[in-house]
mmCIF file of C-alpha atoms and ligand atoms in Angstrom:
data_model
loop_
_atom_site.group_PDB
_atom_site.id
_atom_site.type_symbol
_atom_site.label_atom_id
_atom_site.label_comp_id
_atom_site.label_asym_id
_atom_site.label_seq_id
_atom_site.Cartn_x
_atom_site.Cartn_y
_atom_site.Cartn_z
ATOM 1 C CA UNK A 1231 -4.776 8.390 13.462
ATOM 2 C CA UNK A 1232 -2.023 9.840 11.206
ATOM 3 C CA UNK A 1233 -2.777 9.520 7.502
ATOM 4 C CA UNK A 1234 -0.398 7.154 5.695
ATOM 5 C CA UNK A 1235 0.805 8.494 2.341
ATOM 6 C CA UNK A 1236 2.502 5.600 0.568
ATOM 7 C CA UNK A 1237 4.242 5.800 -2.804
ATOM 8 C CA UNK A 1238 4.512 2.623 -4.851
ATOM 9 C CA UNK A 1239 7.252 3.244 -7.400
ATOM 10 C CA UNK A 1240 6.673 -0.179 -9.015
ATOM 11 C CA UNK A 1241 9.393 -1.048 -11.592
ATOM 12 C CA UNK A 1242 10.335 2.591 -12.223
ATOM 13 C CA UNK A 1243 13.330 4.878 -11.624
ATOM 14 C CA UNK A 1244 17.032 4.199 -11.992
ATOM 15 C CA UNK A 1245 19.399 4.351 -9.036
ATOM 16 C CA UNK A 1246 20.175 8.080 -9.249
ATOM 17 C CA UNK A 1247 16.590 9.162 -9.752
ATOM 18 C CA UNK A 1248 15.416 6.918 -6.902
ATOM 19 C CA UNK A 1249 18.049 8.307 -4.527
ATOM 20 C CA UNK A 1250 17.344 11.915 -5.539
ATOM 21 C CA UNK A 1251 13.580 11.611 -5.176
ATOM 22 C CA UNK A 1252 13.942 9.988 -1.748
ATOM 23 C CA UNK A 1253 16.533 12.575 -0.614
ATOM 24 C CA UNK A 1254 14.388 15.516 -1.702
ATOM 25 C CA UNK A 1255 11.294 14.142 0.029
ATOM 26 C CA UNK A 1256 13.302 13.365 3.167
ATOM 27 C CA UNK A 1257 14.538 16.962 3.273
ATOM 28 C CA UNK A 1258 10.960 18.196 3.139
ATOM 29 C CA UNK A 1259 9.717 15.631 5.652
ATOM 30 C CA UNK A 1260 12.686 15.828 7.978
ATOM 31 C CA UNK A 1261 10.560 16.043 11.124
ATOM 32 C CA UNK A 1262 7.684 13.774 12.069
ATOM 33 C CA UNK A 1263 4.331 15.528 12.244
ATOM 34 C CA UNK A 1264 0.962 14.486 13.586
ATOM 35 C CA UNK A 1265 -0.902 14.716 10.268
ATOM 36 C CA UNK A 1266 0.763 12.133 8.019
ATOM 37 C CA UNK A 1267 3.564 9.615 7.576
ATOM 38 C CA UNK A 1268 5.301 9.241 4.216
ATOM 39 C CA UNK A 1269 6.201 5.738 3.056
ATOM 40 C CA UNK A 1270 8.329 5.081 -0.043
ATOM 41 C CA UNK A 1271 8.207 1.653 -1.732
ATOM 42 C CA UNK A 1272 11.039 1.600 -4.292
ATOM 43 C CA UNK A 1273 12.128 -1.373 -6.407
ATOM 44 C CA UNK A 1274 13.855 -3.709 -3.944
ATOM 45 C CA UNK A 1275 17.235 -3.331 -5.625
ATOM 46 C CA UNK A 1276 17.230 0.327 -4.458
ATOM 47 C CA UNK A 1277 15.949 -0.280 -0.918
ATOM 48 C CA UNK A 1278 19.305 0.315 0.728
ATOM 49 C CA UNK A 1279 19.972 3.430 -1.403
ATOM 50 C CA UNK A 1280 16.608 4.858 -0.388
ATOM 51 C CA UNK A 1281 17.218 3.820 3.238
ATOM 52 C CA UNK A 1282 20.445 5.877 3.172
ATOM 53 C CA UNK A 1283 18.699 8.803 1.503
ATOM 54 C CA UNK A 1284 15.930 9.023 4.111
ATOM 55 C CA UNK A 1285 18.117 8.294 7.141
ATOM 56 C CA UNK A 1286 17.383 10.650 10.029
ATOM 57 C CA UNK A 1287 14.124 11.877 8.455
ATOM 58 C CA UNK A 1288 10.531 10.929 9.264
ATOM 59 C CA UNK A 1289 10.104 9.099 5.939
ATOM 60 C CA UNK A 1290 9.589 5.336 6.181
ATOM 61 C CA UNK A 1291 10.619 2.614 3.766
ATOM 62 C CA UNK A 1292 8.427 -0.133 2.316
ATOM 63 C CA UNK A 1293 9.045 -3.150 0.083
ATOM 64 C CA UNK A 1294 6.733 -3.991 -2.834
ATOM 65 C CA UNK A 1295 6.449 -7.695 -1.981
ATOM 66 C CA UNK A 1296 7.817 -10.245 0.481
ATOM 67 C CA UNK A 1297 8.173 -14.029 0.449
ATOM 68 C CA UNK A 1298 6.133 -16.188 2.815
ATOM 69 C CA UNK A 1299 9.089 -18.272 4.025
ATOM 70 C CA UNK A 1300 12.003 -17.169 6.207
ATOM 71 C CA UNK A 1301 14.763 -18.551 3.979
ATOM 72 C CA UNK A 1302 15.681 -21.299 1.561
ATOM 73 C CA UNK A 1303 15.706 -22.324 -2.076
ATOM 74 C CA UNK A 1304 13.425 -19.622 -3.504
ATOM 75 C CA UNK A 1305 15.345 -18.144 -6.417
ATOM 76 C CA UNK A 1306 14.673 -14.484 -6.996
ATOM 77 C CA UNK A 1307 12.676 -13.927 -3.799
ATOM 78 C CA UNK A 1308 13.366 -11.840 -0.713
ATOM 79 C CA UNK A 1309 12.512 -12.704 2.881
ATOM 80 C CA UNK A 1310 10.950 -10.370 5.413
ATOM 81 C CA UNK A 1311 14.154 -10.421 7.436
ATOM 82 C CA UNK A 1312 16.243 -9.322 4.465
ATOM 83 C CA UNK A 1313 13.831 -6.470 3.762
ATOM 84 C CA UNK A 1314 13.870 -5.466 7.416
ATOM 85 C CA UNK A 1315 17.671 -5.506 7.429
ATOM 86 C CA UNK A 1316 17.635 -3.335 4.297
ATOM 87 C CA UNK A 1317 15.638 -0.771 6.285
ATOM 88 C CA UNK A 1318 12.010 -1.551 5.411
ATOM 89 C CA UNK A 1319 9.283 -1.003 7.984
ATOM 90 C CA UNK A 1320 6.382 -1.870 5.663
ATOM 91 C CA UNK A 1321 5.734 -4.303 2.807
ATOM 92 C CA UNK A 1322 3.030 -4.124 0.156
ATOM 93 C CA UNK A 1323 1.379 -7.515 -0.149
ATOM 94 C CA UNK A 1324 -1.126 -8.754 -2.716
ATOM 95 C CA UNK A 1325 -1.014 -5.696 -4.977
ATOM 96 C CA UNK A 1326 -3.361 -6.335 -7.913
ATOM 97 C CA UNK A 1327 -0.350 -6.546 -10.242
ATOM 98 C CA UNK A 1328 1.021 -9.383 -8.071
ATOM 99 C CA UNK A 1329 -2.406 -11.035 -8.018
ATOM 100 C CA UNK A 1330 -2.690 -10.722 -11.807
ATOM 101 C CA UNK A 1331 0.856 -11.295 -13.136
ATOM 102 C CA UNK A 1332 2.151 -13.619 -10.420
ATOM 103 C CA UNK A 1333 -1.150 -15.404 -9.782
ATOM 104 C CA UNK A 1334 -1.093 -14.607 -6.069
ATOM 105 C CA UNK A 1335 -4.236 -15.690 -4.265
ATOM 106 C CA UNK A 1336 -5.749 -14.865 -0.883
ATOM 107 C CA UNK A 1337 -4.215 -17.900 0.839
ATOM 108 C CA UNK A 1338 -0.692 -16.982 -0.290
ATOM 109 C CA UNK A 1339 -1.244 -13.329 0.572
ATOM 110 C CA UNK A 1340 -2.319 -14.255 4.086
ATOM 111 C CA UNK A 1341 0.786 -16.378 4.637
ATOM 112 C CA UNK A 1342 3.009 -13.571 3.315
ATOM 113 C CA UNK A 1343 1.304 -11.119 5.668
ATOM 114 C CA UNK A 1344 1.677 -13.444 8.659
ATOM 115 C CA UNK A 1345 5.341 -14.019 7.918
ATOM 116 C CA UNK A 1346 5.931 -10.276 7.507
ATOM 117 C CA UNK A 1347 4.331 -9.584 10.892
ATOM 118 C CA UNK A 1348 6.324 -12.374 12.538
ATOM 119 C CA UNK A 1349 9.505 -10.691 11.306
ATOM 120 C CA UNK A 1350 8.574 -7.169 12.368
ATOM 121 C CA UNK A 1351 7.299 -5.689 9.090
ATOM 122 C CA UNK A 1352 3.892 -4.025 8.786
ATOM 123 C CA UNK A 1353 2.076 -5.497 5.774
ATOM 124 C CA UNK A 1354 -0.037 -3.232 3.582
ATOM 125 C CA UNK A 1355 -2.500 -5.771 2.219
ATOM 126 C CA UNK A 1356 -4.128 -4.760 -1.054
ATOM 127 C CA UNK A 1357 -7.698 -5.658 -1.998
ATOM 128 C CA UNK A 1358 -10.000 -4.478 -4.762
ATOM 129 C CA UNK A 1359 -12.417 -5.616 -7.425
ATOM 130 C CA UNK A 1360 -11.898 -5.740 -11.205
ATOM 131 C CA UNK A 1361 -14.116 -3.685 -13.497
ATOM 132 C CA UNK A 1362 -16.294 -6.644 -14.454
ATOM 133 C CA UNK A 1363 -17.164 -7.237 -10.786
ATOM 134 C CA UNK A 1364 -17.908 -3.553 -10.228
ATOM 135 C CA UNK A 1365 -20.171 -3.438 -13.288
ATOM 136 C CA UNK A 1366 -22.038 -6.498 -12.045
ATOM 137 C CA UNK A 1367 -22.441 -4.926 -8.566
ATOM 138 C CA UNK A 1368 -20.294 -7.667 -6.985
ATOM 139 C CA UNK A 1369 -17.666 -5.377 -5.434
ATOM 140 C CA UNK A 1370 -18.675 -6.004 -1.810
ATOM 141 C CA UNK A 1371 -18.786 -9.754 -2.336
ATOM 142 C CA UNK A 1372 -15.307 -9.803 -3.915
ATOM 143 C CA UNK A 1373 -13.660 -7.443 -1.448
ATOM 144 C CA UNK A 1374 -15.456 -9.126 1.472
ATOM 145 C CA UNK A 1375 -13.974 -12.462 0.427
ATOM 146 C CA UNK A 1376 -10.503 -10.963 0.022
ATOM 147 C CA UNK A 1377 -10.771 -9.491 3.542
ATOM 148 C CA UNK A 1378 -12.024 -12.756 5.043
ATOM 149 C CA UNK A 1379 -9.347 -14.889 3.363
ATOM 150 C CA UNK A 1380 -6.231 -12.754 3.122
ATOM 151 C CA UNK A 1381 -5.961 -10.921 6.437
ATOM 152 C CA UNK A 1382 -3.912 -12.237 9.336
ATOM 153 C CA UNK A 1383 -5.981 -12.861 12.469
ATOM 154 C CA UNK A 1384 -3.725 -10.723 14.643
ATOM 155 C CA UNK A 1385 -0.812 -8.302 14.577
ATOM 156 C CA UNK A 1386 -0.452 -4.844 13.060
ATOM 157 C CA UNK A 1387 -1.358 -4.461 9.397
ATOM 158 C CA UNK A 1388 -2.810 -1.931 6.951
ATOM 159 C CA UNK A 1389 -5.455 -2.557 4.273
ATOM 160 C CA UNK A 1390 -5.305 -0.753 0.918
ATOM 161 C CA UNK A 1391 -8.493 -0.668 -1.137
ATOM 162 C CA UNK A 1392 -7.522 -0.331 -4.780
ATOM 163 C CA UNK A 1393 -10.289 -0.864 -7.335
ATOM 164 C CA UNK A 1394 -8.298 -2.527 -10.114
ATOM 165 C CA UNK A 1395 -10.089 -0.521 -12.804
ATOM 166 C CA UNK A 1396 -8.816 2.707 -11.221
ATOM 167 C CA UNK A 1397 -5.130 1.742 -11.060
ATOM 168 C CA UNK A 1398 -3.034 3.642 -13.585
ATOM 169 C CA UNK A 1399 -6.090 4.363 -15.708
ATOM 170 C CA UNK A 1400 -6.867 7.927 -14.646
ATOM 171 C CA UNK A 1401 -10.325 6.706 -13.548
ATOM 172 C CA UNK A 1402 -10.958 7.360 -9.877
ATOM 173 C CA UNK A 1403 -13.775 5.861 -7.876
ATOM 174 C CA UNK A 1404 -16.444 8.479 -7.126
ATOM 175 C CA UNK A 1405 -16.424 9.952 -3.609
ATOM 176 C CA UNK A 1406 -19.591 7.952 -2.908
ATOM 177 C CA UNK A 1407 -17.943 4.704 -4.139
ATOM 178 C CA UNK A 1408 -14.962 5.345 -1.866
ATOM 179 C CA UNK A 1409 -17.139 6.236 1.127
ATOM 180 C CA UNK A 1410 -19.337 3.161 0.675
ATOM 181 C CA UNK A 1411 -16.482 0.706 0.159
ATOM 182 C CA UNK A 1412 -14.386 2.015 3.044
ATOM 183 C CA UNK A 1413 -17.406 1.785 5.371
ATOM 184 C CA UNK A 1414 -18.000 -1.756 4.114
ATOM 185 C CA UNK A 1415 -14.337 -2.694 4.714
ATOM 186 C CA UNK A 1416 -14.467 -1.248 8.236
ATOM 187 C CA UNK A 1417 -17.479 -3.429 9.063
ATOM 188 C CA UNK A 1418 -15.922 -6.490 7.386
ATOM 189 C CA UNK A 1419 -12.778 -5.927 9.466
ATOM 190 C CA UNK A 1420 -14.861 -5.850 12.624
ATOM 191 C CA UNK A 1421 -16.010 -9.388 11.837
ATOM 192 C CA UNK A 1422 -12.507 -10.613 10.954
ATOM 193 C CA UNK A 1423 -10.095 -9.135 13.489
ATOM 194 C CA UNK A 1424 -9.831 -7.591 16.946
ATOM 195 C CA UNK A 1425 -9.458 -3.814 17.161
ATOM 196 C CA UNK A 1426 -10.756 -3.282 13.627
ATOM 197 C CA UNK A 1427 -11.129 0.433 14.246
ATOM 198 C CA UNK A 1428 -7.345 0.721 14.633
ATOM 199 C CA UNK A 1429 -6.581 -0.759 11.206
ATOM 200 C CA UNK A 1430 -5.665 1.958 8.692
ATOM 201 C CA UNK A 1431 -7.582 1.638 5.412
ATOM 202 C CA UNK A 1432 -5.883 3.331 2.445
ATOM 203 C CA UNK A 1433 -7.462 4.210 -0.886
ATOM 204 C CA UNK A 1434 -5.475 3.737 -4.103
ATOM 205 C CA UNK A 1435 -6.249 4.239 -7.777
ATOM 206 C CA UNK A 1436 -5.209 7.309 -9.789
ATOM 207 C CA UNK A 1437 -4.749 9.487 -6.701
ATOM 208 C CA UNK A 1438 -3.289 12.892 -7.622
ATOM 209 C CA UNK A 1439 -2.791 16.257 -5.957
ATOM 210 C CA UNK A 1440 -6.082 17.414 -7.470
ATOM 211 C CA UNK A 1441 -8.296 14.653 -6.019
ATOM 212 C CA UNK A 1442 -6.337 13.910 -2.816
ATOM 213 C CA UNK A 1443 -8.103 16.497 -0.574
ATOM 214 C CA UNK A 1444 -11.548 15.029 -1.244
ATOM 215 C CA UNK A 1445 -10.371 11.416 -0.968
ATOM 216 C CA UNK A 1446 -8.436 12.045 2.242
ATOM 217 C CA UNK A 1447 -11.426 13.806 3.804
ATOM 218 C CA UNK A 1448 -13.699 10.787 3.246
ATOM 219 C CA UNK A 1449 -14.706 8.893 6.422
ATOM 220 C CA UNK A 1450 -12.676 5.694 6.976
ATOM 221 C CA UNK A 1451 -9.965 6.791 4.515
ATOM 222 C CA UNK A 1452 -6.810 6.689 6.620
ATOM 223 C CA UNK A 1453 -4.379 7.428 3.826
ATOM 224 C CA UNK A 1454 -3.595 6.777 0.193
ATOM 225 C CA UNK A 1455 -1.482 4.370 -1.843
ATOM 226 C CA UNK A 1456 -0.146 6.266 -4.838
ATOM 227 C CA UNK A 1457 1.417 4.778 -7.969
ATOM 228 C CA UNK A 1458 2.100 7.095 -10.917
ATOM 229 C CA UNK A 1459 1.877 10.373 -9.011
ATOM 230 C CA UNK A 1460 4.415 9.181 -6.423
ATOM 231 C CA UNK A 1461 7.145 9.377 -9.085
ATOM 232 C CA UNK A 1462 6.704 13.141 -9.247
ATOM 233 C CA UNK A 1463 8.142 14.912 -6.215
ATOM 234 C CA UNK A 1464 5.873 17.968 -6.361
ATOM 235 C CA UNK A 1465 2.740 15.944 -6.981
ATOM 236 C CA UNK A 1466 3.491 13.442 -4.194
ATOM 237 C CA UNK A 1467 4.384 16.201 -1.759
ATOM 238 C CA UNK A 1468 1.157 18.036 -2.593
ATOM 239 C CA UNK A 1469 -0.799 14.827 -1.886
ATOM 240 C CA UNK A 1470 0.848 14.624 1.556
ATOM 241 C CA UNK A 1471 -0.032 18.272 2.237
ATOM 242 C CA UNK A 1472 -3.698 17.407 1.638
ATOM 243 C CA UNK A 1473 -3.648 15.108 4.683
HETATM 244 C C1 PEP B 1254 -0.989 1.489 -7.359
HETATM 245 O O1 PEP B 1254 -0.390 0.840 -8.189
HETATM 246 O O2 PEP B 1254 -0.971 1.112 -6.179
HETATM 247 C C2 PEP B 1254 -1.723 2.667 -7.802
HETATM 248 C C3 PEP B 1254 -2.691 3.096 -7.048
HETATM 249 O O3 PEP B 1254 -1.374 3.209 -9.025
HETATM 250 P P1 PEP B 1254 -1.903 4.609 -9.647
HETATM 251 O O4 PEP B 1254 -1.862 5.639 -8.549
HETATM 252 O O5 PEP B 1254 -0.935 4.914 -10.740
HETATM 253 O O6 PEP B 1254 -3.290 4.372 -10.120
#
């Protein structure tokens, strides 16, 4: 399986910087290769700019969120079809910042994922425990519940394991933590969906060029979801080269 190297730009970069970063990465990743696929998730207002910038290259586009309905009176939201038309192939769903600041729960995340799949997007469904749960040794219980309740029963999707305490903090899970959790997620997937072994499981949380080789070499790590370091062209490119 190709490693997925996804950059979540969050609410960062103006129009010019977004276009330039995407264009430079697309030049470097002009041709598809069998080691990795690059996915850029810019703020949705720049999706079409980034789509233009990566046109003809092997870089793919992702949205940072998607609504669970096809259309209607949902001020400020974007449907899967709109994102698809803007050029997206993927959509992040249930990122911990959406769970925390927008009070998204597993039930909502599942319906967003199902609607994304119905409309031809590949959801990247984020799971992960908060520090309090990790300290209390409850990480498998929490992530197991997120897997059981937020994954669609069928269709193509990706899971991203992001321990919340490692996001944007500079703290990375230890190699043993990553190995153990990804093995746990693989076995939880086997209970929840068909063809669990074909679901890519990404790791996210303070991934950088320096720790990417070890993380990407861990069993059941099929790629990485990168926040801060994806805003830096050299750093993000170096992460991809570690695949
Ligand atoms: C993220 O937000 O998905 C993320 C992993 O952020 P960072 O790499 O900055 O920890």
